[in-house]
mmCIF file of N, CA and C in Angstrom:
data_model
loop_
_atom_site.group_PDB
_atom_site.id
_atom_site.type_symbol
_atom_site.label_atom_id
_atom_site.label_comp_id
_atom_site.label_asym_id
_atom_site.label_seq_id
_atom_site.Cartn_x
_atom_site.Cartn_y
_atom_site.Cartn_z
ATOM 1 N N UNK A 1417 0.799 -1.166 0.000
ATOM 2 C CA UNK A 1417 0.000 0.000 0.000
ATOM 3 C C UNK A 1417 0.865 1.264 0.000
ATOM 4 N N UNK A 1418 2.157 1.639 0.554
ATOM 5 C CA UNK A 1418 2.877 2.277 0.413
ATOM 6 C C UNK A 1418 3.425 2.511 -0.529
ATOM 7 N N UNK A 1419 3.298 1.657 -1.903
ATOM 8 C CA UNK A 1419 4.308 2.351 -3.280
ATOM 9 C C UNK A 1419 2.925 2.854 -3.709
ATOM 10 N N UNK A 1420 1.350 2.115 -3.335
ATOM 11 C CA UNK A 1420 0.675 2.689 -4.134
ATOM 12 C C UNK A 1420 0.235 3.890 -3.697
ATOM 13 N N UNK A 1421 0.390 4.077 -2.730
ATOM 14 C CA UNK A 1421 0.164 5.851 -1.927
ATOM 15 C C UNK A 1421 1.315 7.032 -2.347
ATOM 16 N N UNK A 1422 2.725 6.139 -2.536
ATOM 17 C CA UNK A 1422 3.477 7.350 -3.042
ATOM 18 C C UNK A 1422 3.258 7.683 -4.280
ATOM 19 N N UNK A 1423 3.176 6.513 -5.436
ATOM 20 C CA UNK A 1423 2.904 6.187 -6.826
ATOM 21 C C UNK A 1423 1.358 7.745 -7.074
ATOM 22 N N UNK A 1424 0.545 7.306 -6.159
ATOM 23 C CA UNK A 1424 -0.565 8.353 -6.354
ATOM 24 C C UNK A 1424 -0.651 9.329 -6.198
ATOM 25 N N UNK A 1425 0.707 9.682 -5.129
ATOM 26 C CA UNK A 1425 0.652 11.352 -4.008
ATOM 27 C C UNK A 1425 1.779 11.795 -5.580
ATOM 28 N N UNK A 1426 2.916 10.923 -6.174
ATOM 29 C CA UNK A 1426 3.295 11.776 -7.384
ATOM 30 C C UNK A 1426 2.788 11.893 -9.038
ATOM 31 N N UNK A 1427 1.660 11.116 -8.864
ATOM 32 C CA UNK A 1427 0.646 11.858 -9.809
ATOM 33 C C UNK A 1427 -0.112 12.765 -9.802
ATOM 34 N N UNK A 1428 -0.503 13.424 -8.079
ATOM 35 C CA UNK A 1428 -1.315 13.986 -7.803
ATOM 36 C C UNK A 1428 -0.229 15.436 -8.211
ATOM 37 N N UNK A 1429 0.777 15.261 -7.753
ATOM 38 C CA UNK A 1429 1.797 16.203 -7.989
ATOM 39 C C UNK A 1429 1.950 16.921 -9.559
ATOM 40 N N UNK A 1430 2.208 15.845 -9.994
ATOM 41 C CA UNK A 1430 2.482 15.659 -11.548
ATOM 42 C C UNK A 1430 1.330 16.465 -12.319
ATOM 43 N N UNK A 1431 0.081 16.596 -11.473
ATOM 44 C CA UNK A 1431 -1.190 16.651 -12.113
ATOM 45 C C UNK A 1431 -0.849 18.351 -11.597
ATOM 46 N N UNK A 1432 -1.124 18.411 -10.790
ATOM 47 C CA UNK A 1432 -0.826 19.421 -9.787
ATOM 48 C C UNK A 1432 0.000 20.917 -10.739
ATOM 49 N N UNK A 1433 1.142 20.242 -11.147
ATOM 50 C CA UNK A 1433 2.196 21.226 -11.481
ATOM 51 C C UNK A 1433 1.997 21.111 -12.755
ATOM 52 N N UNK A 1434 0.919 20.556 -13.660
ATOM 53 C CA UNK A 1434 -0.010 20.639 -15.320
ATOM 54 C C UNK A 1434 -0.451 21.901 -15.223
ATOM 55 N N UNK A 1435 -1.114 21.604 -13.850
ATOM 56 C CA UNK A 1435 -2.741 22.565 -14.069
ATOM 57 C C UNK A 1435 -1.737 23.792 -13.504
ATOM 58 N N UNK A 1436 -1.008 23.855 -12.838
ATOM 59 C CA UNK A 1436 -0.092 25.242 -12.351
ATOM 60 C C UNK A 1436 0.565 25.767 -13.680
ATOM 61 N N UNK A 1437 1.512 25.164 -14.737
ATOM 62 C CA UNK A 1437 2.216 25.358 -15.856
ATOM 63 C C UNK A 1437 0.997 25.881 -16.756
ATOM 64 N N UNK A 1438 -0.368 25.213 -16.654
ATOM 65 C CA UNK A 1438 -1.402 25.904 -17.681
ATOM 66 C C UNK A 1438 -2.021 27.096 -17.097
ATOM 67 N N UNK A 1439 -2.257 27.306 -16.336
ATOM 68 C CA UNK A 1439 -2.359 28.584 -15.481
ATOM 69 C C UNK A 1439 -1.365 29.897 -15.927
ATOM 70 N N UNK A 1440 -0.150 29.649 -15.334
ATOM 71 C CA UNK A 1440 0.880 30.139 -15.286
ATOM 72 C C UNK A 1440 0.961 30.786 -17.226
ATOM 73 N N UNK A 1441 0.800 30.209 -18.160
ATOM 74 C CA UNK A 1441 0.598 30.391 -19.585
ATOM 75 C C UNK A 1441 -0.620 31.089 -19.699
ATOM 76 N N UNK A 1442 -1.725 31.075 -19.045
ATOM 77 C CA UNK A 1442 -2.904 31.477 -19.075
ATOM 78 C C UNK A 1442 -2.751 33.186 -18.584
ATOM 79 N N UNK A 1443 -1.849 32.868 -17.401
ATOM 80 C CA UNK A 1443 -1.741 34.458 -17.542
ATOM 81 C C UNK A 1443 -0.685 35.348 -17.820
ATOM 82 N N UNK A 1444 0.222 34.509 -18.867
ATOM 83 C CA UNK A 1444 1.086 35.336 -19.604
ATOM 84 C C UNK A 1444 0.540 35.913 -20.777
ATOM 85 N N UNK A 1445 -0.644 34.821 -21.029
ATOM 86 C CA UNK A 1445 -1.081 35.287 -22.372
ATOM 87 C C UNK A 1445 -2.394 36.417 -21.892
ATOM 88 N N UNK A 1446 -2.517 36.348 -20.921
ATOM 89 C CA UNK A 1446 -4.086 37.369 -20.772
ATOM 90 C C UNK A 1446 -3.304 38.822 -20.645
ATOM 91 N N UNK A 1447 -1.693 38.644 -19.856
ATOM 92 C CA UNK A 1447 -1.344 40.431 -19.694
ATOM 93 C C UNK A 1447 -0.517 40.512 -20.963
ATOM 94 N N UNK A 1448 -0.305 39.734 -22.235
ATOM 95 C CA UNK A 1448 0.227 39.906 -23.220
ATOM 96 C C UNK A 1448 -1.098 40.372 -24.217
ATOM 97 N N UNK A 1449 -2.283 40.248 -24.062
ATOM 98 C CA UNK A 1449 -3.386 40.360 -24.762
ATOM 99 C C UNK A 1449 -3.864 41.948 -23.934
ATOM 100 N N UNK A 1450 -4.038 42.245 -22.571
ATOM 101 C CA UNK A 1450 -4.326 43.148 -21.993
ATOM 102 C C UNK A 1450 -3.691 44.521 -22.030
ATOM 103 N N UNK A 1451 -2.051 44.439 -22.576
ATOM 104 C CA UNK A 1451 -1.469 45.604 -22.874
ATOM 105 C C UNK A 1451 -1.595 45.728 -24.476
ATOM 106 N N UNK A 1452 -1.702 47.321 -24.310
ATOM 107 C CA UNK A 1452 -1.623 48.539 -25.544
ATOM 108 C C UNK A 1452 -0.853 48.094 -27.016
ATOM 109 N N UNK A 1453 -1.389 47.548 -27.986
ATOM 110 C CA UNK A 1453 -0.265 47.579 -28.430
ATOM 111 C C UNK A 1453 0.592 48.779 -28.961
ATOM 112 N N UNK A 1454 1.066 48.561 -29.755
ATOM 113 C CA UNK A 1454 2.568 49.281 -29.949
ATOM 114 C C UNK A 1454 2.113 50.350 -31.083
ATOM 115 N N UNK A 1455 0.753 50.048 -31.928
ATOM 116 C CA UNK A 1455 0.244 50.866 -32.743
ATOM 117 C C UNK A 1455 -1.201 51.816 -32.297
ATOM 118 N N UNK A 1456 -1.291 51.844 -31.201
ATOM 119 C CA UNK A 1456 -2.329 51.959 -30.824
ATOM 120 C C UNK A 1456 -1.692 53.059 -29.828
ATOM 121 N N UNK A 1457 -2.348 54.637 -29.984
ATOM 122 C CA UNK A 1457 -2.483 55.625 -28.725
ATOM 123 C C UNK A 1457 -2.829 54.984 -27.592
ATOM 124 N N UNK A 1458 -2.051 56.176 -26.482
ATOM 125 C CA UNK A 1458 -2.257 56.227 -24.815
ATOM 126 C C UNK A 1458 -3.320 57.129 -25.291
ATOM 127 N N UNK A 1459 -4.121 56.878 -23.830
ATOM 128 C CA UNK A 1459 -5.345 57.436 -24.064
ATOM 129 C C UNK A 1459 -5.040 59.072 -24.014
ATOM 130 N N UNK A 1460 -4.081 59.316 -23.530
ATOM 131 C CA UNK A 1460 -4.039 61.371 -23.445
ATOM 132 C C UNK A 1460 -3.466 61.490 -24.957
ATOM 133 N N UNK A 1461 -2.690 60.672 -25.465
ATOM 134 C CA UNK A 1461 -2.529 61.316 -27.091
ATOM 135 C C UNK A 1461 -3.523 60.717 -28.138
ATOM 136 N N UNK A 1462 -4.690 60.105 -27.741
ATOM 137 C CA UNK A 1462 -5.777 59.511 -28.029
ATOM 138 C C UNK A 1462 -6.570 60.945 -28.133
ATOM 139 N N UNK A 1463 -7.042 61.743 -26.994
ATOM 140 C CA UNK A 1463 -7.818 62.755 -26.590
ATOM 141 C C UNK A 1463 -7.291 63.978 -27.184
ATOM 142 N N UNK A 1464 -5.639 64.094 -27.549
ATOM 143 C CA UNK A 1464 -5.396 65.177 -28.074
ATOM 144 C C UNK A 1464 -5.542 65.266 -29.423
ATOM 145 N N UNK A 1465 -5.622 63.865 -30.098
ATOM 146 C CA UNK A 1465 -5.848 63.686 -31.361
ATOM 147 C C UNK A 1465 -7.680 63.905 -31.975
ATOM 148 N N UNK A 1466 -8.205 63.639 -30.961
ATOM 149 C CA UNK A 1466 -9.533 63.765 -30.751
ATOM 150 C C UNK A 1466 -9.852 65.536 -31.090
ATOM 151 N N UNK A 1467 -9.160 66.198 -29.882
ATOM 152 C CA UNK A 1467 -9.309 67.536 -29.859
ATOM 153 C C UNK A 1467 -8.816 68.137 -31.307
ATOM 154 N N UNK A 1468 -7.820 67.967 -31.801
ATOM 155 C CA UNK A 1468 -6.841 68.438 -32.637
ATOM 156 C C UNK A 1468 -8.333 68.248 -34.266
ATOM 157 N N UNK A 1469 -8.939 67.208 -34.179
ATOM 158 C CA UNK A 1469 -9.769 66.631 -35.418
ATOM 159 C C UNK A 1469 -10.839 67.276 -35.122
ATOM 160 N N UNK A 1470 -11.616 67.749 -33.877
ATOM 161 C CA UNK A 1470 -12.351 68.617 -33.507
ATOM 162 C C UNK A 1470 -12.268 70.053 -33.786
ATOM 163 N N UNK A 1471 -11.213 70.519 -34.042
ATOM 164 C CA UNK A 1471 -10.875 72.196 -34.165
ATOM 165 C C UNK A 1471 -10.315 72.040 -35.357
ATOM 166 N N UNK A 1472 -10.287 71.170 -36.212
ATOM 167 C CA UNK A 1472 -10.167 70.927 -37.534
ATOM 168 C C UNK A 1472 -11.571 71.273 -38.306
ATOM 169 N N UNK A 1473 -12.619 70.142 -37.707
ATOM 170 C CA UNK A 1473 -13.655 70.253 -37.936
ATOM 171 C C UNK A 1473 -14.428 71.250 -37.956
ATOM 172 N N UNK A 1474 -14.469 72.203 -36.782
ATOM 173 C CA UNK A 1474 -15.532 73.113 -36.252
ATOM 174 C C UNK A 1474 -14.598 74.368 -37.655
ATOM 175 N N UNK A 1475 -13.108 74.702 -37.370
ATOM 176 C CA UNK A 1475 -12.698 75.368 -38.666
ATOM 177 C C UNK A 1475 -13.240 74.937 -40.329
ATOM 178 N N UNK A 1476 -13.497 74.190 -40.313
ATOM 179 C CA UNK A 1476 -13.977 73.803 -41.980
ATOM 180 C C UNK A 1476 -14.948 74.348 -42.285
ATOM 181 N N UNK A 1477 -16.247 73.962 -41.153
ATOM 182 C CA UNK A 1477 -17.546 74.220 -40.882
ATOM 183 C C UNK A 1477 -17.499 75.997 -41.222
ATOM 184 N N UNK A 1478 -17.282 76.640 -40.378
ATOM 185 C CA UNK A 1478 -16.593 77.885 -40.071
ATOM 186 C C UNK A 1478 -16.717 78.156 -41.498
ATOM 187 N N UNK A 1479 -15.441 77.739 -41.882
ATOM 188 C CA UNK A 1479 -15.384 78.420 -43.588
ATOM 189 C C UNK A 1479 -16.501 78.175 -45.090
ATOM 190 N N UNK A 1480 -16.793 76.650 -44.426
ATOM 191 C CA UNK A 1480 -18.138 76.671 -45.310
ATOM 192 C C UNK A 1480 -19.418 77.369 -45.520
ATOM 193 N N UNK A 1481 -19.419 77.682 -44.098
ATOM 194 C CA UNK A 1481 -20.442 78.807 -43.965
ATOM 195 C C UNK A 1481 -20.221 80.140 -44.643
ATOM 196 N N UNK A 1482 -19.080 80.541 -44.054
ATOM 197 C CA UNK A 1482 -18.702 81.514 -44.990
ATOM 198 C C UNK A 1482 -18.939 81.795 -46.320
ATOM 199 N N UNK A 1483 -18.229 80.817 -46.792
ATOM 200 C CA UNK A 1483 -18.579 80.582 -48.547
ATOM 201 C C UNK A 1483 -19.599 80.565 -49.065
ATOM 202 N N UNK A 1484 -20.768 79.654 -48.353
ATOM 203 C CA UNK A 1484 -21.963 80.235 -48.286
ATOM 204 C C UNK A 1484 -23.006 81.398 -48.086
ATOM 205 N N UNK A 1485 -22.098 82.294 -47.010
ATOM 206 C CA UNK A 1485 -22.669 83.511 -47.294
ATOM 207 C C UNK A 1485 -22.332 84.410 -48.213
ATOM 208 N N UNK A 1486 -21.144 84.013 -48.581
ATOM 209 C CA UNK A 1486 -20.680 84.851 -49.701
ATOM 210 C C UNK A 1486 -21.299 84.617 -51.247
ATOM 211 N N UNK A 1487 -21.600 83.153 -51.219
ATOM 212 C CA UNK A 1487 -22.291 82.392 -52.000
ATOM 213 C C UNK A 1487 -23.644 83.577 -52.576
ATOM 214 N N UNK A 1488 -24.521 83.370 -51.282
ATOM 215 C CA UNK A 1488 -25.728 83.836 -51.109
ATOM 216 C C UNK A 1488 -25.285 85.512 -51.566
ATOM 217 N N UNK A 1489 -24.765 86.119 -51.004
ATOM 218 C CA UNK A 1489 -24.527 87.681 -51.327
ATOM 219 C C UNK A 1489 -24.263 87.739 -52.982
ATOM 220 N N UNK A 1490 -23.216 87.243 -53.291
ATOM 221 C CA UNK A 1490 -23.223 86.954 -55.207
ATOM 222 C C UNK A 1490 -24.088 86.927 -55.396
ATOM 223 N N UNK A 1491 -25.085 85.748 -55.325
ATOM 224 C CA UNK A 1491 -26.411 85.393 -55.751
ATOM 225 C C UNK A 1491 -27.488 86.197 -55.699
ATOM 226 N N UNK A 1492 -27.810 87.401 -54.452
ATOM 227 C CA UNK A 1492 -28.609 88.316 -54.452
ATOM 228 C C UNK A 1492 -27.906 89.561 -55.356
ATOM 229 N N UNK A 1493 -26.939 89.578 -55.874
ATOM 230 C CA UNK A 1493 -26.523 90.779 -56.137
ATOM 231 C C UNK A 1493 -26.397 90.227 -57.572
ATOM 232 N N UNK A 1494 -26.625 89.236 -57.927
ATOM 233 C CA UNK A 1494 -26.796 88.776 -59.529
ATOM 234 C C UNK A 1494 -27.987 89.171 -60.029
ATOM 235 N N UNK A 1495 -28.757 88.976 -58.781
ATOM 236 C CA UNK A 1495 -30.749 88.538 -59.327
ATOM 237 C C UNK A 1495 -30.568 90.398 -59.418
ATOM 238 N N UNK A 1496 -30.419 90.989 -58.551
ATOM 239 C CA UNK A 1496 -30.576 92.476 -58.376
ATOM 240 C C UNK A 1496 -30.102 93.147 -59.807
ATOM 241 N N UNK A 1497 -28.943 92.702 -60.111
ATOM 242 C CA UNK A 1497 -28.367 93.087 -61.578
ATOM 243 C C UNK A 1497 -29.140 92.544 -62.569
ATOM 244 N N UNK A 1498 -30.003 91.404 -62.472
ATOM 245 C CA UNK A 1498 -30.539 91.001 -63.441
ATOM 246 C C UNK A 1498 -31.933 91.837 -63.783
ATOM 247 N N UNK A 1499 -32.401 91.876 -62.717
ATOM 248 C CA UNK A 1499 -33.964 93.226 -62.626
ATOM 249 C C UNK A 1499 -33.243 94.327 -62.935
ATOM 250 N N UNK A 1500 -32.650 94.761 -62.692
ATOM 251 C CA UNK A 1500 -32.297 96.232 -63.000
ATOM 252 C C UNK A 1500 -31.987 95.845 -64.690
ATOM 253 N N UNK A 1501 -31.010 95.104 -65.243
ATOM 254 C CA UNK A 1501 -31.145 95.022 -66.425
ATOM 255 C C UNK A 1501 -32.208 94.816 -67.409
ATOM 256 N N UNK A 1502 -33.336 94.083 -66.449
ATOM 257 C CA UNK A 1502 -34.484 93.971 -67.381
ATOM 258 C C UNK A 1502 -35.202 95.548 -67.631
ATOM 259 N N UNK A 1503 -35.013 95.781 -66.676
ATOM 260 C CA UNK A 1503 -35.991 97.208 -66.544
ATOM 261 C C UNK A 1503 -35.216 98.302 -67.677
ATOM 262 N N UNK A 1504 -33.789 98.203 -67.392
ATOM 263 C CA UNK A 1504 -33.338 98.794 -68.002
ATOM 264 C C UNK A 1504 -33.442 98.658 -69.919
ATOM 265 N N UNK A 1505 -33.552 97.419 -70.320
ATOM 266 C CA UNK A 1505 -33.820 96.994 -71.584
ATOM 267 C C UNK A 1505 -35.427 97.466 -72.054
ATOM 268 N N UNK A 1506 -36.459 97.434 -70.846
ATOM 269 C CA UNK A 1506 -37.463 97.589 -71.345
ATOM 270 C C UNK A 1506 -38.024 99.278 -71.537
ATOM 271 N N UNK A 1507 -37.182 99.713 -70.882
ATOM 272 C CA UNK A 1507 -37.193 101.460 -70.776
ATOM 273 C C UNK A 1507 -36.943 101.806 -72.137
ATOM 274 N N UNK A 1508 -37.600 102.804 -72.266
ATOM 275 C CA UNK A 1508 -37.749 103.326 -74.262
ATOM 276 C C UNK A 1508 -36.915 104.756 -73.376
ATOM 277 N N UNK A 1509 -36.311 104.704 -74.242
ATOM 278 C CA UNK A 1509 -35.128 105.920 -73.601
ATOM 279 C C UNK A 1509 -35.180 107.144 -74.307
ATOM 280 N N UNK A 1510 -36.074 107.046 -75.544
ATOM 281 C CA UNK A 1510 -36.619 107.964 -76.083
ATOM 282 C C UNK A 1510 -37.760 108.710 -75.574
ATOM 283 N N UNK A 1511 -38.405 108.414 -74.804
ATOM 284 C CA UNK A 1511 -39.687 109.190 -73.827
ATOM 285 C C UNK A 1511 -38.953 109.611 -72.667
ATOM 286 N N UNK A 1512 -37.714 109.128 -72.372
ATOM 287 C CA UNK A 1512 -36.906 109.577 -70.974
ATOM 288 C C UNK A 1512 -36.261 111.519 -71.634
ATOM 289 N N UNK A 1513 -36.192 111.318 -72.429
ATOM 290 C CA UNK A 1513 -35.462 113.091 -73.385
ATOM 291 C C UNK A 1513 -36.854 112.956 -74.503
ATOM 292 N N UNK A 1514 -36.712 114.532 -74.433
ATOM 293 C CA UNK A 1514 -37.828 115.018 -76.011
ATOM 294 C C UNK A 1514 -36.764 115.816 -76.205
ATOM 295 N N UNK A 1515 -37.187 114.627 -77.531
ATOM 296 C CA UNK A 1515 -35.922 115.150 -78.500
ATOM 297 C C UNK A 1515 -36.736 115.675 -80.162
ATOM 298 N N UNK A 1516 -36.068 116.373 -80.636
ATOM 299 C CA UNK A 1516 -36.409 116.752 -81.808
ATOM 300 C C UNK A 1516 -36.330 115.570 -82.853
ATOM 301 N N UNK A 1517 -36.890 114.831 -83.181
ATOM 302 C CA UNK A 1517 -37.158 113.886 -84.546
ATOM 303 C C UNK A 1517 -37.000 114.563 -86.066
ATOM 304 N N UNK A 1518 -36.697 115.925 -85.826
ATOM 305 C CA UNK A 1518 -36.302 116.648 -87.321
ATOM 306 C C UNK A 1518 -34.546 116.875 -87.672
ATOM 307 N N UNK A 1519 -33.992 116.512 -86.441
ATOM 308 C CA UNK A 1519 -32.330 116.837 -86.804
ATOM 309 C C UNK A 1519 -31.920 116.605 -88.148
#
């Protein structure tokens, strides 16, 4: 009974220091999976990149508008030139002066 008690106490061992060695791998690989990699921002140059694409943004916006109002101002000052030209074409410019028709 004694070889079969030691025989069992160093399997229990054997078994023992499996499940410890798979462990032990288990959490090399979880803090090898858990850190940052190497292409990937810290979160503060994460946030500055954030900010930096934000005041990019809100500037674009900014100028589009602009362009747009400037847009719009052309555009009223086209239509305005365009009425005045009509009016102006339809005006008999001969009833604007009396003029002598005998020169």
């Amino acid at each position: 009974m004694g070889e079969t008690h030691t025989r069992r106490r160093e399997e229990e061992e054997q078994a023992s220091f499996c499940r410890w060695a798979l462990l032990v791998t288990k959490l090399a690989t979880a803090r090898k999976s858990a850190q940052r990699p190497a292409n990937v921002p810290s979160a503060s140059a994460h946030a500055q990149s954030i900010s930096r694409l934000d005041d990019r943004r809100f500037a674009l916006v900014k100028a589009i508008e602009e362009a747009e109002e400037t847009l719009n101002a052309k555009e009223t000052d086209l239509n305005r030139q365009k009425i005045e030209l009509k009016e102006l074409e339809e005006r008999d410019v001969q009833d604007d002066h009396e003029l002598d028709g005998t020169v």
